[in-house]
Structures are given as C-alpha cells and as structure tokens.
Amino acid sequence: MSDNETRYYAPKGGLPPQTQLTTDRATFTEAYAVLPRGTMTDIVTSALPFWEGMRMWVIARPLSGFAETFSQYIVQVTPGGGSDKPEIDQLAEGVLFVVGGSLELDLDGEVHQLTAGSYAYLPCGQRWKLHNRGGEPASFHWIRKSYQRVDGIDLPEPLVTHESDVPGIEMPGTKGAWTTQRFVDPTDVRHDMHVNIVNFEPGGAIPFPETHVMEHGLYVLEGKAVYLLNNDWVEVQEGDFMWLRAFCPQACYAGGPGRFRYLLYKDVNRHAVLSRQLV
C-alpha cells in the first residue's frame, strides 16, 4: 500500500431532492448486482431485535437469484446505542469492519476498543456485546455466514485486529499496483469465509476476467474504478456495493486519480454441497 491517508466511505442516509433525476447505476441481473451509494437512503433502513440506537442498510441477504452464502449489513450506531445480544443465530459466524467512529466490543468479558479500520472475526456460538461509548455515531460492516462445520476440524478462535497491522501482499507480477490484505491465513481450513481488503494504486488492474467458484460481495471503501461484471464494464465509486454470483467473470481497472480499495467477501475451503436423494 502507499502512504496515502487511509479513509473509508460510510453512508449518511438522507433523501435526494425532488429535483434530482432518478437515473442512476443501480443494476440487478442474474449474474451480478450493483447498489450505488445513492440507494442507501433513510427510507430503506432496517432495525434489529435487542438493539438500541441503531439502523442498518441490508446490502446482501440469502435470496433466490441473489446472495446464497452470506448477508451483509452497514450498521450505524448512535452514541449510547448498541446491544448485549447482537447475534441471535448460534450457527452464524461474523466479521465486523469499522468504517467510522468508535465502538466497544466485549468478547465474553474481554473488552476491545474498535476504531475505523478495526476488524473482528466472531466464530459461531461466540458471546459478544457491542456498544458505542463515544460521542459520535459509529458505522461498521457486519458480514454473516452460516458456518459449515467439518468433523475433526476445530472452530476458529475470535480475532480482533486493525488493518494497519495487516500488510498488503503484492499480487504476482504487479510491482505493488495490486495488493491484498488478508486478515486470516488463507491456508487455515478452519475458516470457511474470508473478508479481505483489496487495494489498487492508480493504473492498477485485474488484467484478466476472473471466473471462479467463490461468491463475492465487494464494498468500495475508497476511490473509483471501472469494473467488469459478466459482459458489462461498470463505473463504481466509494460507497457502492457489488454482488457477484459464483463464476461471474470479473476484472478491474483503477484509473485514479487516487487509490481504489474495497472490502471483499468470499466463501472458501469447503466441498461443494451436493444434493442427496434417498434411494
């Protein structure tokens, strides 16, 4: 990564003026979806049980013809807000990534202070609490997946870190123009999902159409680029979200003027689930 100041885009809500045109880049297809940042208005927010002072934008959920393996929320918590019972699904693992403000994370009595750039992995069954003890609203991504247990493989431990402590690994032959910050070891098969940060310096590119089994969720943290989604080149900017189904071709060109960075979800390290019929 370059030494540029790190920043993260977070939605603010509100509504556009009546004079604004309705034409935008919002797209939903069988292969991919693009949710531009302008779609994240006040009227599409949701709330959750056992939370106080929060609202969220649901940008992915398991649904026929949409995300199959994960859900993703952008959660905003007001000062004094939070939850002592944030996750009610004991089979769900989660990743929190903070994009604004500060939060206090209690992992079974062990307290961690989270700031913009903080990452937390929460294994299924983990007891945790989350509160905004500060004086400003806090925003974070919450990515959830039903954990696929494997006999003989232990559950991963909880992990709290910060992206500044996770170096960007140069992709082969790119001379640092394309790097990936991996929060967990990709060879650790206890994990069945990865949430990474992908970075492109101006002029960096994915120079071929990646076509693979992993489903993707991409939230643009910073900058702009043109992204190949199936057969379409789409211009995206910070605050936009993209969903890509398995095997959807993708590529990228980050023309600048600044860095292009996104938070990336993908499912990994498990057999393909096969349908079973009684014989």
Short mmCIF file of C-alpha atoms in Angstrom, two decimals:
data_model
loop_
_atom_site.label_atom_id
_atom_site.label_comp_id
_atom_site.label_asym_id
_atom_site.label_seq_id
_atom_site.Cartn_x
_atom_site.Cartn_y
_atom_site.Cartn_z
CA MET A 1 0.00 0.00 0.00
CA SER A 2 1.01 3.60 -0.48
CA ASP A 3 1.44 6.06 2.33
CA ASN A 4 -1.74 7.92 1.38
CA GLU A 5 -4.04 8.76 4.25
CA THR A 6 -6.48 5.91 4.87
CA ARG A 7 -10.17 6.76 4.71
CA TYR A 8 -13.37 4.77 4.50
CA TYR A 9 -16.66 5.80 2.94
CA ALA A 10 -19.78 5.28 5.07
CA PRO A 11 -23.37 6.14 4.09
CA LYS A 12 -25.02 9.08 5.82
CA GLY A 13 -28.64 8.46 4.78
CA GLY A 14 -30.94 11.35 3.97
CA LEU A 15 -33.07 11.70 0.85
CA PRO A 16 -32.25 13.26 -2.53
CA PRO A 17 -34.07 16.46 -3.53
CA GLN A 18 -37.22 16.27 -5.64
CA THR A 19 -35.29 17.95 -8.46
CA GLN A 20 -32.79 15.06 -8.79
CA LEU A 21 -33.08 12.74 -11.77
CA THR A 22 -34.00 9.15 -10.96
CA THR A 23 -31.49 7.70 -13.43
CA ASP A 24 -28.57 6.02 -11.64
CA ARG A 25 -26.28 3.00 -11.91
CA ALA A 26 -28.41 0.61 -9.83
CA THR A 27 -28.41 -2.76 -11.62
CA PHE A 28 -29.74 -6.21 -10.73
CA THR A 29 -29.07 -9.16 -13.03
CA GLU A 30 -28.86 -12.94 -12.74
CA ALA A 31 -25.06 -12.70 -12.58
CA TYR A 32 -24.41 -9.56 -10.55
CA ALA A 33 -25.93 -6.57 -8.79
CA VAL A 34 -24.69 -3.01 -8.25
CA LEU A 35 -26.10 -0.96 -5.37
CA PRO A 36 -24.76 2.59 -5.80
CA ARG A 37 -24.25 4.61 -2.65
CA GLY A 38 -27.20 6.80 -3.61
CA THR A 39 -29.58 3.89 -2.96
CA MET A 40 -28.71 3.93 0.76
CA THR A 41 -31.28 6.46 1.90
CA ASP A 42 -33.25 6.86 5.11
CA ILE A 43 -36.33 5.07 3.76
CA VAL A 44 -34.56 1.74 3.18
CA THR A 45 -33.02 1.28 6.63
CA SER A 46 -33.92 -1.59 8.97
CA ALA A 47 -33.71 -2.32 12.70
CA LEU A 48 -32.93 -5.49 14.66
CA PRO A 49 -34.25 -7.06 17.88
CA PHE A 50 -32.25 -6.40 21.08
CA TRP A 51 -30.50 -3.31 19.67
CA GLU A 52 -30.82 0.29 20.79
CA GLY A 53 -29.90 3.40 18.82
CA MET A 54 -29.12 1.59 15.59
CA ARG A 55 -30.21 1.45 12.00
CA MET A 56 -28.77 -0.53 9.12
CA TRP A 57 -28.73 -0.90 5.39
CA VAL A 58 -29.08 -4.53 4.27
CA ILE A 59 -26.93 -4.78 1.15
CA ALA A 60 -26.91 -8.58 0.76
CA ARG A 61 -29.02 -11.44 2.05
CA PRO A 62 -29.58 -15.09 1.08
CA LEU A 63 -32.29 -14.98 -1.54
CA SER A 64 -33.21 -16.86 -4.68
CA GLY A 65 -31.29 -15.24 -7.52
CA PHE A 66 -29.14 -13.17 -5.16
CA ALA A 67 -26.58 -13.86 -2.42
CA GLU A 68 -26.55 -17.54 -1.48
CA THR A 69 -23.91 -17.86 1.22
CA PHE A 70 -23.87 -14.61 3.24
CA SER A 71 -25.61 -11.49 4.44
CA GLN A 72 -24.02 -8.05 4.76
CA TYR A 73 -25.22 -5.01 6.68
CA ILE A 74 -23.90 -1.49 7.07
CA VAL A 75 -24.82 -0.62 10.65
CA GLN A 76 -24.94 2.87 12.16
CA VAL A 77 -24.99 3.14 15.98
CA THR A 78 -25.72 6.40 17.77
CA PRO A 79 -23.86 7.43 20.96
CA GLY A 80 -25.10 5.26 23.81
CA GLY A 81 -26.52 2.69 21.41
CA GLY A 82 -25.60 -0.95 20.96
CA SER A 83 -26.63 -4.42 22.05
CA ASP A 84 -25.95 -7.02 24.72
CA LYS A 85 -27.45 -9.66 22.41
CA PRO A 86 -26.46 -8.70 18.87
CA GLU A 87 -26.46 -12.15 17.24
CA ILE A 88 -29.41 -14.48 17.84
CA ASP A 89 -28.33 -17.24 15.40
CA GLN A 90 -25.93 -19.59 17.17
CA LEU A 91 -24.86 -21.11 13.84
CA ALA A 92 -23.80 -17.74 12.38
CA GLU A 93 -20.21 -16.56 12.27
CA GLY A 94 -19.50 -12.92 11.64
CA VAL A 95 -16.98 -10.28 10.67
CA LEU A 96 -17.18 -6.67 11.83
CA PHE A 97 -15.24 -3.98 9.98
CA VAL A 98 -15.46 -0.44 11.34
CA VAL A 99 -15.62 2.44 8.85
CA GLY A 100 -16.37 5.35 11.17
CA GLY A 101 -16.42 6.35 14.83
CA SER A 102 -15.50 4.04 17.71
CA LEU A 103 -17.11 1.00 19.32
CA GLU A 104 -16.56 -1.15 22.39
CA LEU A 105 -16.58 -4.89 21.67
CA ASP A 106 -16.97 -7.25 24.63
CA LEU A 107 -15.92 -10.82 23.82
CA ASP A 108 -17.11 -12.89 26.77
CA GLY A 109 -15.74 -10.28 29.21
CA GLU A 110 -12.64 -9.28 27.24
CA VAL A 111 -13.12 -5.69 26.06
CA HIS A 112 -11.67 -4.31 22.82
CA GLN A 113 -11.81 -0.73 21.55
CA LEU A 114 -12.58 -0.60 17.84
CA THR A 115 -11.87 2.38 15.61
CA ALA A 116 -12.09 2.98 11.85
CA GLY A 117 -10.12 0.15 10.23
CA SER A 118 -10.70 -2.35 13.05
CA TYR A 119 -11.59 -5.92 12.09
CA ALA A 120 -13.17 -8.57 14.32
CA TYR A 121 -13.87 -12.21 13.46
CA LEU A 122 -16.60 -13.78 15.62
CA PRO A 123 -16.94 -17.58 15.41
CA CYS A 124 -20.36 -19.17 15.66
CA GLY A 125 -21.58 -19.51 19.23
CA GLN A 126 -19.33 -16.68 20.42
CA ARG A 127 -20.84 -14.49 23.14
CA TRP A 128 -20.29 -10.82 22.40
CA LYS A 129 -21.67 -7.36 23.05
CA LEU A 130 -21.20 -4.14 21.09
CA HIS A 131 -21.76 -0.55 22.25
CA ASN A 132 -20.98 2.97 21.15
CA ARG A 133 -19.48 4.64 24.25
CA GLY A 134 -18.26 7.67 22.27
CA GLY A 135 -19.84 10.98 21.43
CA GLU A 136 -20.29 10.48 17.68
CA PRO A 137 -22.18 7.95 15.55
CA ALA A 138 -20.23 4.84 14.60
CA SER A 139 -20.58 2.81 11.40
CA PHE A 140 -19.46 -0.73 10.62
CA HIS A 141 -19.96 -3.56 8.18
CA TRP A 142 -21.37 -6.77 9.59
CA ILE A 143 -20.89 -9.82 7.37
CA ARG A 144 -22.60 -13.03 8.48
CA LYS A 145 -22.42 -16.60 7.24
CA SER A 146 -23.80 -19.90 8.46
CA TYR A 147 -20.64 -21.75 9.47
CA GLN A 148 -20.01 -25.08 7.73
CA ARG A 149 -18.65 -27.40 10.41
CA VAL A 150 -16.36 -30.27 9.43
CA ASP A 151 -15.85 -33.29 11.68
CA GLY A 152 -12.29 -33.26 13.01
CA ILE A 153 -11.73 -29.55 12.31
CA ASP A 154 -11.80 -27.15 15.28
CA LEU A 155 -13.68 -23.88 15.24
CA PRO A 156 -11.55 -20.79 14.58
CA GLU A 157 -10.81 -18.54 17.54
CA PRO A 158 -12.13 -14.98 17.71
CA LEU A 159 -9.77 -12.40 16.26
CA VAL A 160 -9.55 -8.64 16.74
CA THR A 161 -7.02 -6.62 14.76
CA HIS A 162 -6.65 -3.45 12.72
CA GLU A 163 -5.95 -3.17 9.02
CA SER A 164 -2.86 -1.05 9.74
CA ASP A 165 -1.36 -4.19 11.31
CA VAL A 166 -2.10 -6.35 8.24
CA PRO A 167 0.38 -5.77 5.40
CA GLY A 168 -0.75 -5.77 1.80
CA ILE A 169 0.56 -8.81 -0.07
CA GLU A 170 1.66 -7.97 -3.60
CA MET A 171 -0.14 -9.94 -6.26
CA PRO A 172 2.37 -11.67 -8.55
CA GLY A 173 3.93 -9.52 -11.24
CA THR A 174 2.13 -6.30 -10.26
CA LYS A 175 5.01 -4.40 -8.55
CA GLY A 176 2.65 -3.34 -5.78
CA ALA A 177 -0.06 -1.91 -8.03
CA TRP A 178 -2.45 -4.62 -6.78
CA THR A 179 -2.24 -5.88 -3.19
CA THR A 180 -4.47 -7.84 -0.83
CA GLN A 181 -4.66 -7.51 2.95
CA ARG A 182 -5.64 -10.93 4.31
CA PHE A 183 -6.88 -10.89 7.89
CA VAL A 184 -6.67 -14.68 8.31
CA ASP A 185 -4.27 -17.25 6.88
CA PRO A 186 -5.76 -18.47 3.58
CA THR A 187 -4.39 -21.97 4.27
CA ASP A 188 -6.25 -22.23 7.60
CA VAL A 189 -9.12 -24.54 6.65
CA ARG A 190 -10.95 -23.85 9.89
CA HIS A 191 -12.19 -20.71 8.11
CA ASP A 192 -14.92 -21.12 5.51
CA MET A 193 -15.05 -17.44 4.55
CA HIS A 194 -12.52 -14.69 4.00
CA VAL A 195 -13.10 -10.96 4.33
CA ASN A 196 -10.11 -9.10 2.90
CA ILE A 197 -9.23 -5.62 1.68
CA VAL A 198 -8.13 -5.35 -1.95
CA ASN A 199 -6.04 -2.32 -2.96
CA PHE A 200 -5.18 -0.84 -6.35
CA GLU A 201 -2.82 2.03 -6.92
CA PRO A 202 -3.74 4.36 -9.83
CA GLY A 203 -3.28 2.38 -13.03
CA GLY A 204 -3.53 -0.99 -11.26
CA ALA A 205 -5.72 -3.65 -12.80
CA ILE A 206 -7.05 -7.19 -12.69
CA PRO A 207 -5.80 -7.92 -16.21
CA PHE A 208 -7.96 -10.98 -16.94
CA PRO A 209 -11.61 -11.97 -16.33
CA GLU A 210 -11.51 -13.91 -13.06
CA THR A 211 -14.07 -16.71 -13.25
CA HIS A 212 -14.29 -18.90 -10.15
CA VAL A 213 -16.50 -20.75 -7.71
CA MET A 214 -16.38 -18.16 -4.92
CA GLU A 215 -19.37 -15.86 -4.45
CA HIS A 216 -18.34 -12.24 -3.87
CA GLY A 217 -19.55 -9.18 -2.04
CA LEU A 218 -17.49 -6.03 -2.74
CA TYR A 219 -17.98 -2.74 -0.92
CA VAL A 220 -15.90 0.15 -2.24
CA LEU A 221 -14.13 1.83 0.69
CA GLU A 222 -12.22 4.43 -1.29
CA GLY A 223 -11.73 5.76 -4.81
CA LYS A 224 -13.26 4.83 -8.15
CA ALA A 225 -12.66 2.38 -10.98
CA VAL A 226 -14.30 0.59 -13.87
CA TYR A 227 -15.26 -2.99 -13.06
CA LEU A 228 -16.06 -5.82 -15.46
CA LEU A 229 -19.20 -7.66 -14.30
CA ASN A 230 -20.08 -10.52 -16.62
CA ASN A 231 -20.17 -8.74 -20.02
CA ASP A 232 -20.54 -5.18 -18.73
CA TRP A 233 -17.94 -2.57 -17.75
CA VAL A 234 -19.48 -0.57 -14.89
CA GLU A 235 -18.09 2.59 -13.30
CA VAL A 236 -18.09 2.31 -9.49
CA GLN A 237 -17.04 4.63 -6.70
CA GLU A 238 -16.60 4.66 -2.93
CA GLY A 239 -19.80 3.70 -1.16
CA ASP A 240 -21.01 1.37 -3.92
CA PHE A 241 -21.69 -2.33 -3.30
CA MET A 242 -21.35 -5.14 -5.84
CA TRP A 243 -22.61 -8.71 -5.57
CA LEU A 244 -21.16 -11.33 -7.93
CA ARG A 245 -22.58 -14.83 -8.14
CA ALA A 246 -20.24 -17.80 -8.47
CA PHE A 247 -18.47 -17.94 -11.87
CA CYS A 248 -19.44 -14.39 -12.83
CA PRO A 249 -16.46 -13.06 -14.86
CA GLN A 250 -14.83 -10.02 -13.23
CA ALA A 251 -11.92 -7.70 -13.90
CA CYS A 252 -10.96 -4.19 -12.86
CA TYR A 253 -9.09 -1.10 -13.99
CA ALA A 254 -8.33 1.61 -11.42
CA GLY A 255 -7.57 4.71 -13.47
CA GLY A 256 -7.11 7.05 -10.50
CA PRO A 257 -6.55 9.75 -9.52
CA GLY A 258 -6.31 8.08 -6.08
CA ARG A 259 -6.28 4.57 -4.67
CA PHE A 260 -9.17 2.17 -5.26
CA ARG A 261 -9.94 -0.10 -2.30
CA TYR A 262 -12.74 -2.48 -1.46
CA LEU A 263 -13.82 -4.85 1.29
CA LEU A 264 -14.18 -8.31 -0.24
CA TYR A 265 -16.20 -11.30 0.98
CA LYS A 266 -15.82 -14.79 -0.44
CA ASP A 267 -16.70 -18.33 0.64
CA VAL A 268 -13.71 -20.70 0.77
CA ASN A 269 -12.22 -24.02 1.92
CA ARG A 270 -15.25 -26.29 1.71
CA HIS A 271 -16.58 -29.06 -0.53
CA ALA A 272 -19.35 -28.13 -2.93
CA VAL A 273 -22.65 -29.06 -1.29
CA LEU A 274 -24.27 -31.92 -3.21
CA SER A 275 -27.98 -32.68 -3.31
CA ARG A 276 -28.84 -36.02 -1.75
CA GLN A 277 -31.73 -38.24 -2.73
CA LEU A 278 -33.00 -41.28 -0.88
CA VAL A 279 -32.54 -44.49 -2.84
#
